[in-house]
Coordinates of C-alpha atoms and ligand atoms in Angstrom, one line a residue:
M939 CA 10.7 18.6 -46.1
K940 CA 9.4 15.3 -44.9
A941 CA 8.8 15.4 -42.1
D942 CA 11.2 13.3 -39.0
Y943 CA 8.9 10.4 -38.5
T944 CA 12.3 8.3 -36.4
N945 CA 10.5 8.1 -33.0
K946 CA 7.2 7.6 -35.0
R947 CA 6.1 4.0 -34.0
I948 CA 3.5 2.0 -36.7
I949 CA 0.6 -0.1 -33.9
T950 CA -0.5 -3.3 -35.7
V951 CA -3.4 -5.2 -34.3
A952 CA -4.2 -7.9 -35.9
T953 CA -7.7 -8.9 -33.8
T954 CA -8.5 -12.6 -36.2
G955 CA -6.3 -14.4 -37.2
A956 CA -7.1 -17.6 -38.4
W957 CA -5.9 -20.2 -35.9
P958 CA -8.0 -18.9 -32.0
T959 CA -11.2 -20.6 -31.2
K960 CA -13.9 -18.7 -28.8
E961 CA -12.3 -21.6 -26.5
H962 CA -8.7 -19.9 -26.1
N963 CA -11.0 -16.9 -25.2
P964 CA -14.2 -16.1 -25.2
N965 CA -13.8 -12.2 -26.2
L966 CA -11.6 -14.0 -30.2
P967 CA -13.9 -11.6 -32.5
L968 CA -15.2 -13.3 -35.3
T969 CA -18.5 -12.4 -37.8
P970 CA -18.0 -9.5 -39.5
E971 CA -19.5 -7.0 -37.4
E972 CA -17.8 -8.3 -34.2
V973 CA -14.1 -7.4 -36.5
A974 CA -15.3 -4.4 -37.7
E975 CA -16.0 -2.9 -34.0
E976 CA -12.6 -4.0 -32.8
V977 CA -11.2 -3.0 -35.3
Y978 CA -12.6 0.5 -34.8
R979 CA -12.5 0.6 -30.8
C980 CA -8.1 -0.3 -31.9
W981 CA -8.2 2.4 -34.3
K982 CA -9.7 4.8 -30.9
A983 CA -6.8 3.0 -29.0
G984 CA -4.3 3.7 -30.9
A985 CA -3.7 1.4 -33.5
A986 CA -2.5 2.6 -36.8
V987 CA -3.0 -0.9 -38.7
A988 CA -5.9 -3.7 -39.4
H989 CA -4.9 -6.9 -40.2
I990 CA -7.8 -8.6 -40.3
H991 CA -8.8 -12.3 -41.1
V992 CA -11.8 -13.8 -41.7
R993 CA -14.0 -16.7 -40.4
D994 CA -17.2 -18.4 -42.0
E995 CA -20.2 -18.6 -39.7
E996 CA -19.0 -21.9 -38.1
G997 CA -16.0 -19.7 -36.8
R998 CA -13.7 -21.4 -39.0
P999 CA -10.7 -19.5 -41.5
T1000 CA -11.6 -18.8 -44.7
M1001 CA -10.8 -16.5 -47.2
R1002 CA -14.6 -16.3 -48.9
F1003 CA -15.0 -12.7 -50.5
D1004 CA -18.4 -12.2 -49.4
R1005 CA -16.9 -12.3 -45.0
F1006 CA -13.8 -10.1 -46.2
E1007 CA -16.5 -7.4 -48.1
E1008 CA -18.2 -7.6 -45.5
T1009 CA -16.4 -7.1 -42.9
V1010 CA -14.5 -4.1 -45.5
R1011 CA -17.7 -1.8 -45.8
L1012 CA -18.4 -2.2 -41.4
I1013 CA -14.6 -0.5 -41.5
R1014 CA -15.6 2.1 -43.8
A1015 CA -18.7 2.8 -42.3
H1016 CA -17.2 3.9 -39.4
E1017 CA -16.3 7.6 -42.0
D1018 CA -14.5 9.2 -38.5
C1019 CA -11.6 6.4 -38.8
D1020 CA -8.2 6.3 -41.3
I1021 CA -7.1 3.0 -40.5
V1022 CA -5.1 1.8 -42.4
I1023 CA -6.6 -1.5 -43.9
N1024 CA -4.5 -4.6 -44.6
L1025 CA -6.2 -8.0 -45.5
T1026 CA -4.9 -11.4 -45.7
T1027 CA -3.9 -13.5 -48.5
A1028 CA -2.9 -16.8 -46.7
G1029 CA -6.3 -16.7 -44.5
A1030 CA -7.2 -20.3 -44.6
P1031 CA -5.1 -24.0 -46.8
N1032 CA -5.8 -25.4 -49.4
V1033 CA -8.4 -21.7 -50.5
P1034 CA -7.8 -22.3 -54.9
D1035 CA -5.6 -18.9 -55.8
E1036 CA -8.2 -16.5 -57.5
D1037 CA -9.7 -16.8 -53.5
R1038 CA -6.2 -15.5 -52.2
I1039 CA -5.8 -12.3 -54.7
R1040 CA -9.9 -11.5 -55.4
H1041 CA -10.5 -9.0 -52.9
L1042 CA -7.5 -6.9 -53.8
Y1043 CA -8.9 -6.2 -57.1
E1044 CA -12.4 -5.8 -55.3
L1045 CA -11.9 -4.3 -52.5
H1046 CA -9.1 -1.4 -52.2
P1047 CA -7.7 -2.8 -49.6
D1048 CA -4.1 0.5 -48.7
M1049 CA -1.4 -3.2 -47.9
A1050 CA -1.9 -6.9 -47.6
S1051 CA 0.4 -9.4 -46.6
F1052 CA 2.3 -11.8 -49.1
D1053 CA 3.6 -15.0 -46.9
C1054 CA 7.1 -15.4 -48.5
G1055 CA 7.5 -18.4 -48.7
S1056 CA 5.9 -21.9 -47.4
L1057 CA 6.2 -23.9 -44.0
N1058 CA 4.7 -27.0 -42.0
M1059 CA 2.3 -24.7 -39.6
Q1060 CA 1.9 -26.3 -35.9
H1061 CA 3.4 -29.4 -37.4
A1062 CA -0.3 -30.2 -39.0
F1063 CA -0.6 -28.8 -42.1
I1064 CA 1.5 -26.3 -45.4
A1065 CA 0.9 -22.9 -44.8
D1066 CA 1.6 -23.4 -49.2
N1067 CA 3.1 -20.2 -50.6
A1068 CA 3.9 -21.9 -54.3
P1069 CA 6.4 -20.3 -55.9
A1070 CA 4.0 -20.4 -58.8
F1071 CA 1.3 -18.8 -56.4
L1072 CA 4.7 -15.8 -54.7
E1073 CA 4.8 -14.8 -58.4
K1074 CA 0.7 -14.8 -59.4
L1075 CA 0.4 -12.7 -55.8
G1076 CA 3.7 -10.2 -57.0
Y1077 CA 2.3 -9.1 -59.5
A1078 CA -2.2 -8.7 -58.3
M1079 CA -0.6 -6.9 -55.4
Q1080 CA 1.7 -4.1 -58.1
E1081 CA -1.9 -3.8 -60.3
A1082 CA -4.5 -3.7 -57.8
N1083 CA -1.9 -0.7 -56.4
V1084 CA -2.1 -2.4 -52.2
K1085 CA 1.4 -2.1 -50.3
T1086 CA 2.8 -5.9 -50.0
E1087 CA 2.7 -6.8 -46.1
I1088 CA 6.7 -9.5 -46.6
E1089 CA 6.0 -11.5 -44.0
V1090 CA 8.9 -14.0 -43.6
F1091 CA 8.8 -16.6 -41.5
D1092 CA 12.4 -17.5 -40.7
I1093 CA 15.8 -15.3 -42.5
G1094 CA 16.0 -17.4 -46.1
M1095 CA 12.4 -15.9 -47.0
I1096 CA 14.5 -13.2 -46.5
H1097 CA 16.1 -13.7 -49.7
D1098 CA 13.5 -14.8 -51.6
A1099 CA 11.4 -11.6 -51.5
I1100 CA 14.9 -10.2 -52.6
Y1101 CA 14.9 -11.8 -55.5
Y1102 CA 11.8 -11.1 -55.8
L1103 CA 12.3 -7.6 -55.4
K1104 CA 15.1 -7.6 -58.4
K1105 CA 12.8 -9.7 -61.2
G1106 CA 10.2 -7.6 -60.2
V1107 CA 7.4 -9.7 -58.1
L1108 CA 7.8 -6.9 -55.1
K1109 CA 7.7 -3.4 -55.6
A1110 CA 11.1 -0.8 -53.5
P1111 CA 10.9 -0.4 -50.8
P1112 CA 9.8 -3.3 -49.4
H1113 CA 8.4 -3.8 -45.5
F1114 CA 9.3 -6.8 -44.2
Q1115 CA 7.2 -8.0 -41.6
L1116 CA 9.4 -10.4 -39.4
V1117 CA 7.3 -13.5 -38.2
M1118 CA 9.2 -15.1 -34.6
G1119 CA 8.2 -18.4 -32.7
A1120 CA 5.6 -20.0 -35.1
T1121 CA 6.4 -23.5 -35.3
G1122 CA 8.2 -23.7 -38.3
G1123 CA 9.8 -20.9 -38.6
I1124 CA 12.5 -19.0 -36.3
P1125 CA 13.0 -19.2 -32.5
A1126 CA 11.9 -15.5 -31.0
T1127 CA 15.0 -14.7 -29.4
V1128 CA 16.9 -11.2 -29.6
E1129 CA 20.0 -12.4 -31.3
N1130 CA 17.7 -14.1 -34.0
L1131 CA 15.8 -11.0 -34.9
C1132 CA 19.2 -8.6 -34.4
I1133 CA 19.9 -12.0 -37.3
M1134 CA 17.1 -10.8 -39.7
L1135 CA 17.5 -7.7 -39.3
R1136 CA 21.4 -8.1 -40.7
N1137 CA 19.6 -10.2 -43.1
L1138 CA 16.9 -6.8 -44.1
P1139 CA 17.7 -5.1 -48.8
E1140 CA 18.5 -1.4 -47.1
G1141 CA 15.5 0.7 -47.5
A1142 CA 13.3 -1.8 -46.1
T1143 CA 10.7 -0.7 -43.6
W1144 CA 10.0 -3.1 -41.1
G1145 CA 7.6 -5.0 -38.7
A1146 CA 8.2 -7.0 -36.2
F1147 CA 6.4 -9.4 -33.7
G1148 CA 6.8 -12.8 -30.9
V1149 CA 3.7 -16.0 -31.2
G1150 CA 2.8 -16.5 -27.6
R1151 CA 4.4 -15.6 -25.0
Q1152 CA 6.7 -14.0 -26.4
S1153 CA 5.3 -11.3 -28.4
V1154 CA 6.3 -8.2 -25.6
P1155 CA 10.1 -9.3 -25.1
I1156 CA 10.1 -9.7 -29.2
M1157 CA 7.9 -6.3 -29.3
L1158 CA 10.3 -4.3 -26.9
A1159 CA 13.1 -5.6 -28.7
A1160 CA 11.6 -3.7 -32.2
M1161 CA 10.5 -1.0 -30.1
A1162 CA 14.0 -0.4 -29.1
L1163 CA 16.0 -1.2 -32.1
G1164 CA 13.9 1.1 -34.5
G1165 CA 11.0 -1.8 -36.1
H1166 CA 7.3 -1.2 -36.2
I1167 CA 5.2 -3.5 -33.6
R1168 CA 2.6 -5.4 -33.6
V1169 CA -0.3 -7.1 -31.4
G1170 CA -3.8 -9.1 -31.3
M1171 CA -5.6 -12.1 -30.6
E1172 CA -4.3 -13.8 -34.3
D1173 CA -0.1 -14.1 -32.1
N1174 CA -1.4 -14.2 -28.4
V1175 CA -4.6 -14.2 -26.9
M1176 CA -3.4 -13.7 -22.9
L1177 CA -3.3 -9.7 -21.6
E1178 CA -0.4 -12.0 -19.3
K1179 CA 0.9 -14.9 -17.4
G1180 CA -2.6 -17.1 -16.6
V1181 CA -5.0 -13.8 -18.2
L1182 CA -6.6 -13.1 -21.1
A1183 CA -7.3 -9.8 -23.1
T1184 CA -11.2 -9.4 -22.7
S1185 CA -9.9 -7.7 -26.2
N1186 CA -8.1 -6.1 -28.5
A1187 CA -7.6 -2.8 -28.1
Q1188 CA -6.6 -3.6 -23.5
F1189 CA -3.3 -4.9 -26.5
V1190 CA -2.6 -2.3 -28.0
E1191 CA -3.5 0.4 -25.1
R1192 CA -0.4 -1.5 -23.6
A1193 CA 1.3 -1.4 -26.4
K1194 CA 0.9 2.6 -27.0
K1195 CA 1.8 3.0 -23.2
M1196 CA 5.4 1.2 -23.4
L1197 CA 6.4 3.5 -26.3
E1198 CA 5.2 6.7 -24.7
S1199 CA 7.8 5.4 -21.9
A1200 CA 10.5 4.6 -23.7
G1201 CA 10.5 8.8 -25.6
L1202 CA 8.1 7.2 -28.7
Q1203 CA 4.6 7.4 -30.0
A1204 CA 2.6 5.3 -31.7
A1205 CA 1.6 6.6 -35.3
T1206 CA -1.4 8.2 -36.5
P1207 CA -3.4 6.2 -39.9
A1208 CA -1.6 9.8 -41.5
E1209 CA 1.5 8.7 -40.5
A1210 CA 1.2 5.4 -40.9
R1211 CA 0.1 5.6 -45.0
E1212 CA 3.6 8.3 -45.2
I1213 CA 5.8 5.7 -44.0
L1214 CA 5.2 2.5 -45.7
G1215 CA 4.8 4.8 -48.6
I1216 CA 0.8 4.5 -49.4
G1217 CA -1.1 6.6 -51.1
Ligands
ZN910 ZN1 -2.2 -12.8 -40.7

């Protein structure tokens, strides 16, 4: 008999991302050592999935293989830590396709992000996910046996994902991460979240998060609507108005408490693997 996961919610922690700097929050983990230690602390606090970006020696976003390799190695060096490893494939602009794919084959993460379309980010640059690249990425994820986290920034991207599912570029059942409130993407409101949910294909699992000050309202709405949640400094560096987070684990602890006060539970990494069909 299949276990009942109705009340279990996956907490993903996104510790670093590509854009925040130590000026935004001096506690932001940047080096492989800092990211790995932060992931370990977050796992202890109740996170089941770690969404990972890496930076270069100057703290700039990069897709350099050696930085991923070192970060993943240091996380796995904690033998008790079974957190689900989710690597970005979109960690820096203007990167050759190969650098966005190589780590999937060589580091065998459980999961990786698939940004299902391009976007004018922060009124400044293009998050470039051209159709030819997405096809390559989708097939590579299947070949490398990596679970796809389909990140969508607007409703249209959900329908592109449905197209890729029909075409075989993406494998069912799909898991969606609904990214809300990024510039160029769908505004982070509960109404918009409900509209996005109505557009998801049958059998999909999903999580959602809002960027910046919308992070807590969207987290509460996702909890109420049956979705998984994501916290961390990639999305928001402030614990509350005027208060910088001292660590990513602080966000995880708070999210876990919020789940529990709603009669829900944080899924363990093993439960997250079951829910997502990993392994
Ligand atoms: Zn990311």
